[in-house]
Amino acid sequence: MLMRSKEVRETFRKCISRRDGIRSFGGTSKISSEGTQHSYSDEEKVAFVNWINKTLADDPDCKHLIPMDPETDSLFKSVKDGILLCKMINLSQSDTIDERVINTKKCTSFTMTENLVLALNSASAIGCTVVNIDAQDMKAGTPHLVLGLLWQIIKIGLFADIEISRNEALIALLGESEELDHLMSMSPEDILLRWVNYHLSAGWEPIRNFSDDIKDSRAYFHLLNQISPKGDGDDEMRIDIDMSGFSESDDERRAELMLKQADRLDCRQFVTPNDVVAGNHKLNIAFVANLFNMYPALNRPASNGIDYTIAGETREDRTFRNWMNSLGVAPHVNHLYSDLHDGLVILQLYERIQVPVNWTRVNKPPYPILGSNMKKLENCNYAVALAKKEAKFSLVGIGGENINEGSSMHTLALVWQLMRRYTLKVLSDIGDGEKVSDQVIIDWVNNTLKQGQKGSYINSFKDKSISTSLPVIDLIDTIMPKAIKYEMVKTGELTPEDKLNNAKYAISVARKIGVRVYALPDDLVEVNPKMVMTVFACLMGRSLKKVDG
């Protein structure tokens, strides 16, 4: 007899619930698809709990949470007051959240929600994808969403220094006759793979991945042996790796012996012997990234007449890149210019601003070996055509070839207009589709400040008073009374440090009241008119949403 569809579904659910290390459960909030079935990995939960326990062990604000028991579901309860998430975000990208803004004392349901909103908006600002996640999901401890967000936050921290402009010793990984630009365009994961193989070249075969090729732990033994301190520096203590476990016949026992050696380097993190033998890609990547951060064992090579001048990522580049990644574009954008060269990410961003894309016209990877760049150029040409004809962007003298070649000036011109349209779309949605000009926003800011009986006023988004952040702070206090604690705010004659502290405070409070701000404190201090506009526009959107209920 044929099984009814409901019976089939229930049988399937029971089957997937029994997979080793996999737990399943229903969805919770409406945003995260109530009634759907999700699963999560016990291995990830254990790894993340141990990492958080280690990194937050000395934080006085987390004493009520740490240590968590990795064998229970304590993690999912510990995120509900938002403090742990805020702290982990700051560990991954320091000063993202002004800790004066975190509610740490006797949290109520309301102040917990405030912390969670602050955490989610701050996570978005550092490039985490938080679509389909809200504060209620975190409060409920929805396992797959908690683990998914934590992995993004942890990975951003682990990968932060795997970037050549921040770690010039990575130039040592350049291949023979390889251009520096190629190395700079590689993803952190690809650079990690190259780093491992650089050290393995001294006596072991290269690996191609962090799953199948590391299952026997032998590559790890060689890596640990190469990167362990040799006692060459004045204060460096030599640590000799015991290689006897290399010849152990049992894979799991060999993995345990390898991890004991990693422990001597204080690097036994993220993986268990079973995770190594199972080839758990995510956790092995984290293990290797932590090894790299602790013991890179690289020296910047002599230039020998080669120009190794490195222009690091600008603050503006990073803001745009984080904005794109927070919207869930694929592939992940690691480098603003080289990663947009096939037009795919730009075309996805059009959909976010309701510019229709005919995806049947778009070439998708994998691209053919012969003529691959022509396929990418066709996408870029289409992206520029849409920008001019459908989005009505101003792109004088910009063609698809400029995007394809990674021209910073031309790419920024397009990306800024995308971000601007995305920001203003919130206002036009509230205002029944009416277009919003800069002057409309400026007038609204000044009228609102006047209604709130504030002394602040701006003439434009270049107004020097914005460097104090007081117009932003006063505006927040007007649209959300009691959100600002004025004892935290510096007034009068301000030093550069005072201005920066005000800016950090303003942006964190804005995020705490539900404003998704991508701008950085320096944008306010330096009065970057583009980013200043986005801050005021987002605050306007928050205020109008509040009025609409």
Short mmCIF file of C-alpha atoms in Angstrom, two decimals, residues 157-452:
data_model
loop_
_atom_site.label_atom_id
_atom_site.label_comp_id
_atom_site.label_asym_id
_atom_site.label_seq_id
_atom_site.Cartn_x
_atom_site.Cartn_y
_atom_site.Cartn_z
CA GLY A 157 38.05 36.38 13.55
CA LEU A 158 40.12 33.36 12.51
CA PHE A 159 40.52 34.64 8.94
CA ALA A 160 41.19 38.30 9.84
CA ASP A 161 44.98 38.10 9.49
CA ILE A 162 45.04 35.69 6.56
CA GLU A 163 45.29 38.68 4.26
CA ILE A 164 48.51 39.96 2.74
CA SER A 165 48.15 43.66 3.54
CA ARG A 166 47.73 42.71 7.22
CA ASN A 167 50.40 40.00 7.22
CA GLU A 168 53.17 40.71 4.73
CA ALA A 169 55.05 37.52 5.63
CA LEU A 170 52.46 35.75 3.44
CA ILE A 171 54.49 37.00 0.47
CA ALA A 172 56.75 34.02 1.23
CA LEU A 173 53.97 31.86 -0.25
CA LEU A 174 54.36 33.39 -3.72
CA GLY A 175 55.03 30.77 -6.36
CA GLU A 176 57.86 31.08 -8.84
CA SER A 177 57.09 33.83 -11.40
CA GLU A 178 53.68 34.33 -9.75
CA GLU A 179 52.28 37.87 -9.63
CA LEU A 180 51.56 39.35 -6.20
CA ASP A 181 48.08 40.34 -7.42
CA HIS A 182 47.17 36.68 -7.83
CA LEU A 183 48.13 35.84 -4.26
CA MET A 184 46.23 38.88 -3.02
CA SER A 185 43.08 37.79 -4.83
CA MET A 186 43.03 34.33 -3.22
CA SER A 187 40.45 33.47 -0.56
CA PRO A 188 41.64 32.95 3.04
CA GLU A 189 40.91 29.23 2.68
CA ASP A 190 43.08 28.95 -0.45
CA ILE A 191 45.88 30.89 1.27
CA LEU A 192 45.65 28.52 4.25
CA LEU A 193 45.95 25.55 1.91
CA ARG A 194 49.01 27.09 0.29
CA TRP A 195 50.50 27.84 3.74
CA VAL A 196 50.11 24.21 4.80
CA ASN A 197 51.70 22.97 1.57
CA TYR A 198 54.55 25.48 1.91
CA HIS A 199 55.47 23.81 5.20
CA LEU A 200 54.76 20.29 3.94
CA SER A 201 57.19 20.78 1.05
CA ALA A 202 60.02 20.10 3.51
CA GLY A 203 59.17 16.41 3.67
CA TRP A 204 55.59 15.44 2.83
CA GLU A 205 53.27 15.40 -0.16
CA PRO A 206 50.94 18.39 -0.65
CA ILE A 207 47.28 18.27 0.34
CA ARG A 208 44.42 19.42 -1.89
CA ASN A 209 41.72 19.94 0.75
CA PHE A 210 40.92 20.00 4.46
CA SER A 211 38.75 16.91 4.39
CA ASP A 212 39.93 13.69 2.72
CA ASP A 213 43.60 14.62 2.59
CA ILE A 214 44.02 15.21 6.33
CA LYS A 215 42.05 12.22 7.63
CA ASP A 216 45.16 10.20 8.52
CA SER A 217 46.70 13.10 10.55
CA ARG A 218 50.10 12.56 8.92
CA ALA A 219 50.08 15.91 7.12
CA TYR A 220 49.22 17.52 10.46
CA PHE A 221 52.15 15.80 12.19
CA HIS A 222 54.52 17.26 9.59
CA LEU A 223 52.89 20.69 9.79
CA LEU A 224 53.22 20.82 13.59
CA ASN A 225 56.84 19.72 13.32
CA GLN A 226 57.60 22.52 10.87
CA ILE A 227 55.85 25.38 12.66
CA SER A 228 56.72 24.53 16.28
CA PRO A 229 59.05 27.07 17.95
CA LYS A 230 62.72 26.26 17.38
CA GLY A 231 64.06 28.46 20.18
CA ASP A 232 65.71 30.86 17.74
CA GLY A 233 64.38 34.07 19.32
CA ASP A 234 65.57 35.57 22.59
CA ASP A 235 62.40 34.74 24.52
CA GLU A 236 61.34 31.74 22.43
CA MET A 237 61.27 28.35 24.11
CA ARG A 238 61.95 25.40 21.85
CA ILE A 239 59.13 22.85 21.56
CA ASP A 240 60.04 19.56 19.89
CA ILE A 241 57.12 17.68 18.37
CA ASP A 242 57.00 14.00 19.28
CA MET A 243 56.58 12.27 15.90
CA SER A 244 56.28 8.75 17.31
CA GLY A 245 52.49 8.79 16.85
CA PHE A 246 53.02 9.13 13.09
CA SER A 247 53.49 5.36 12.78
CA GLU A 248 50.44 4.42 14.89
CA SER A 249 48.31 2.05 12.79
CA ASP A 250 44.86 3.15 14.03
CA ASP A 251 43.62 6.41 12.45
CA GLU A 252 41.71 7.64 15.49
CA ARG A 253 44.54 6.88 17.94
CA ARG A 254 46.98 8.58 15.55
CA ALA A 255 44.72 11.65 15.47
CA GLU A 256 44.65 11.73 19.28
CA LEU A 257 48.45 11.55 19.45
CA MET A 258 48.68 14.37 16.90
CA LEU A 259 46.27 16.52 18.90
CA LYS A 260 48.33 15.92 22.04
CA GLN A 261 51.23 17.54 20.20
CA ALA A 262 48.98 20.42 19.11
CA ASP A 263 48.04 20.81 22.77
CA ARG A 264 51.70 21.41 23.61
CA LEU A 265 51.47 24.44 21.31
CA ASP A 266 48.21 25.46 23.05
CA CYS A 267 46.43 24.79 19.75
CA ARG A 268 44.16 21.87 20.54
CA GLN A 269 41.02 23.59 19.36
CA PHE A 270 37.96 22.89 17.19
CA VAL A 271 38.65 19.23 16.30
CA THR A 272 38.42 15.92 18.12
CA PRO A 273 40.17 12.79 16.81
CA ASN A 274 36.86 11.78 15.26
CA ASP A 275 36.52 15.16 13.47
CA VAL A 276 39.96 14.66 11.91
CA VAL A 277 39.29 11.06 10.84
CA ALA A 278 35.83 12.01 9.52
CA GLY A 279 37.37 14.86 7.50
CA ASN A 280 35.03 17.50 8.94
CA HIS A 281 35.90 20.34 6.57
CA LYS A 282 34.55 23.24 8.61
CA LEU A 283 36.21 22.24 11.89
CA ASN A 284 39.51 21.30 10.24
CA ILE A 285 39.63 24.71 8.54
CA ALA A 286 39.16 26.33 11.96
CA PHE A 287 41.90 24.14 13.49
CA VAL A 288 44.37 25.08 10.75
CA ALA A 289 43.45 28.79 10.84
CA ASN A 290 44.14 28.84 14.57
CA LEU A 291 47.51 27.14 13.97
CA PHE A 292 48.35 29.79 11.39
CA ASN A 293 47.42 32.63 13.74
CA MET A 294 49.52 31.18 16.56
CA TYR A 295 52.55 29.90 14.61
CA PRO A 296 52.71 31.18 11.01
CA ALA A 297 56.46 30.38 10.82
CA LEU A 298 56.91 32.66 7.80
CA ASN A 299 59.49 35.32 7.05
CA ARG A 300 58.93 38.12 4.56
CA PRO A 301 61.32 37.39 1.68
CA ALA A 302 63.96 39.85 0.51
CA SER A 303 62.63 41.97 -2.35
CA ASN A 304 65.55 41.26 -4.73
CA GLY A 305 64.46 44.20 -6.84
CA ILE A 306 60.81 43.08 -6.94
CA ASP A 307 58.19 45.65 -5.94
CA TYR A 308 56.23 44.14 -3.06
CA THR A 309 54.35 47.35 -2.22
CA ILE A 310 50.96 46.36 -0.85
CA ALA A 311 47.96 48.64 -0.83
CA GLY A 312 45.72 47.34 1.92
CA GLU A 313 41.94 47.27 1.82
CA THR A 314 40.54 50.73 2.44
CA ARG A 315 37.89 51.33 5.06
CA GLU A 316 35.38 52.08 2.31
CA ASP A 317 36.24 48.85 0.47
CA ARG A 318 35.66 46.87 3.65
CA THR A 319 32.33 48.55 4.34
CA PHE A 320 31.05 47.75 0.85
CA ARG A 321 32.34 44.17 1.05
CA ASN A 322 30.72 43.58 4.45
CA TRP A 323 27.45 45.03 3.19
CA MET A 324 27.42 42.63 0.23
CA ASN A 325 28.26 39.59 2.35
CA SER A 326 25.61 40.47 4.93
CA LEU A 327 23.01 40.21 2.16
CA GLY A 328 24.06 36.62 1.48
CA VAL A 329 25.56 37.04 -1.99
CA ALA A 330 27.35 34.04 -3.46
CA PRO A 331 30.19 33.52 -3.78
CA HIS A 332 31.41 35.23 -0.62
CA VAL A 333 33.26 38.47 -1.40
CA ASN A 334 36.80 38.36 0.02
CA HIS A 335 38.28 41.07 -2.22
CA LEU A 336 36.06 43.84 -3.52
CA TYR A 337 37.55 44.21 -6.99
CA SER A 338 38.74 40.77 -8.05
CA ASP A 339 35.63 39.03 -6.68
CA LEU A 340 33.23 41.19 -8.72
CA HIS A 341 35.00 40.60 -12.03
CA ASP A 342 32.41 38.17 -13.39
CA GLY A 343 29.43 40.42 -12.56
CA LEU A 344 27.51 37.74 -10.64
CA VAL A 345 27.55 39.46 -7.25
CA ILE A 346 26.54 42.79 -8.81
CA LEU A 347 23.59 41.11 -10.55
CA GLN A 348 22.47 39.58 -7.24
CA LEU A 349 22.62 43.03 -5.65
CA TYR A 350 20.28 44.36 -8.35
CA GLU A 351 17.65 41.94 -7.12
CA ARG A 352 18.00 43.41 -3.61
CA ILE A 353 17.07 46.84 -5.01
CA GLN A 354 14.28 45.42 -7.19
CA VAL A 355 16.00 45.87 -10.52
CA PRO A 356 14.84 42.82 -12.52
CA VAL A 357 17.58 40.50 -13.82
CA ASN A 358 17.01 38.10 -16.70
CA TRP A 359 19.05 35.18 -15.35
CA THR A 360 18.76 33.26 -18.63
CA ARG A 361 21.14 35.89 -20.07
CA VAL A 362 23.70 35.37 -17.32
CA ASN A 363 26.72 33.07 -17.67
CA LYS A 364 27.28 31.02 -14.53
CA PRO A 365 30.32 29.08 -13.29
CA PRO A 366 32.02 26.78 -13.91
CA TYR A 367 33.21 28.80 -16.90
CA PRO A 368 34.82 27.04 -19.89
CA ILE A 369 38.63 26.99 -19.92
CA LEU A 370 38.68 28.56 -23.35
CA GLY A 371 36.88 31.89 -23.46
CA SER A 372 36.11 32.04 -19.74
CA ASN A 373 36.92 35.73 -19.48
CA MET A 374 34.63 36.49 -22.42
CA LYS A 375 31.75 34.88 -20.49
CA LYS A 376 32.58 37.00 -17.43
CA LEU A 377 32.85 40.14 -19.55
CA GLU A 378 29.40 39.46 -21.03
CA ASN A 379 28.00 39.39 -17.47
CA CYS A 380 29.74 42.68 -16.65
CA ASN A 381 28.42 44.29 -19.83
CA TYR A 382 24.91 43.18 -18.87
CA ALA A 383 25.41 44.53 -15.32
CA VAL A 384 26.47 47.94 -16.62
CA ALA A 385 23.59 47.99 -19.14
CA LEU A 386 21.10 47.30 -16.33
CA ALA A 387 22.69 50.02 -14.22
CA LYS A 388 22.17 52.59 -16.96
CA LYS A 389 18.82 51.51 -18.41
CA GLU A 390 16.90 49.98 -15.51
CA ALA A 391 18.47 51.41 -12.34
CA LYS A 392 19.12 54.80 -14.01
CA PHE A 393 22.54 55.08 -12.36
CA SER A 394 25.02 57.72 -13.49
CA LEU A 395 27.90 55.73 -15.00
CA VAL A 396 29.59 58.12 -17.41
CA GLY A 397 32.53 56.49 -19.16
CA ILE A 398 32.10 53.15 -17.39
CA GLY A 399 31.87 49.91 -19.35
CA GLY A 400 31.71 46.24 -18.47
CA GLU A 401 35.43 45.90 -19.16
CA ASN A 402 36.19 48.28 -16.24
CA ILE A 403 34.36 46.00 -13.80
CA ASN A 404 35.87 42.89 -15.39
CA GLU A 405 39.39 44.30 -15.03
CA GLY A 406 38.80 45.19 -11.37
CA SER A 407 39.25 48.94 -11.83
CA SER A 408 38.81 50.33 -8.32
CA MET A 409 37.53 53.76 -9.39
CA HIS A 410 34.89 52.41 -11.75
CA THR A 411 33.82 49.53 -9.49
CA LEU A 412 33.41 51.89 -6.53
CA ALA A 413 31.27 54.24 -8.62
CA LEU A 414 28.83 51.42 -9.36
CA VAL A 415 28.94 49.80 -5.91
CA TRP A 416 28.30 53.08 -4.11
CA GLN A 417 25.20 53.73 -6.21
CA LEU A 418 23.98 50.20 -5.42
CA MET A 419 24.45 50.74 -1.69
CA ARG A 420 22.85 54.18 -1.84
CA ARG A 421 19.80 52.80 -3.68
CA TYR A 422 19.56 49.91 -1.19
CA THR A 423 19.65 52.37 1.73
CA LEU A 424 17.10 54.74 0.23
CA LYS A 425 14.82 51.89 -0.84
CA VAL A 426 13.71 51.51 2.78
CA LEU A 427 12.54 55.12 2.76
CA SER A 428 10.80 54.90 -0.61
CA ASP A 429 9.03 51.71 0.53
CA ILE A 430 7.67 53.56 3.57
CA GLY A 431 6.84 56.63 1.48
CA ASP A 432 4.75 54.77 -1.12
CA GLY A 433 7.55 54.62 -3.67
CA GLU A 434 8.46 58.30 -3.67
CA LYS A 435 12.12 58.96 -4.43
CA VAL A 436 14.09 60.46 -1.57
CA SER A 437 16.74 63.10 -2.20
CA ASP A 438 19.60 64.14 0.07
CA GLN A 439 17.78 67.39 0.84
CA VAL A 440 14.66 65.52 1.98
CA ILE A 441 16.79 63.59 4.49
CA ILE A 442 18.63 66.73 5.67
CA ASP A 443 15.33 68.59 6.16
CA TRP A 444 13.89 65.65 8.08
CA VAL A 445 16.98 65.49 10.33
CA ASN A 446 16.78 69.20 11.17
CA ASN A 447 13.00 69.23 11.69
CA THR A 448 13.25 66.19 13.97
CA LEU A 449 16.09 67.76 15.98
CA LYS A 450 14.05 70.96 16.31
CA GLN A 451 10.99 69.03 17.51
CA GLY A 452 13.19 67.31 20.07
#
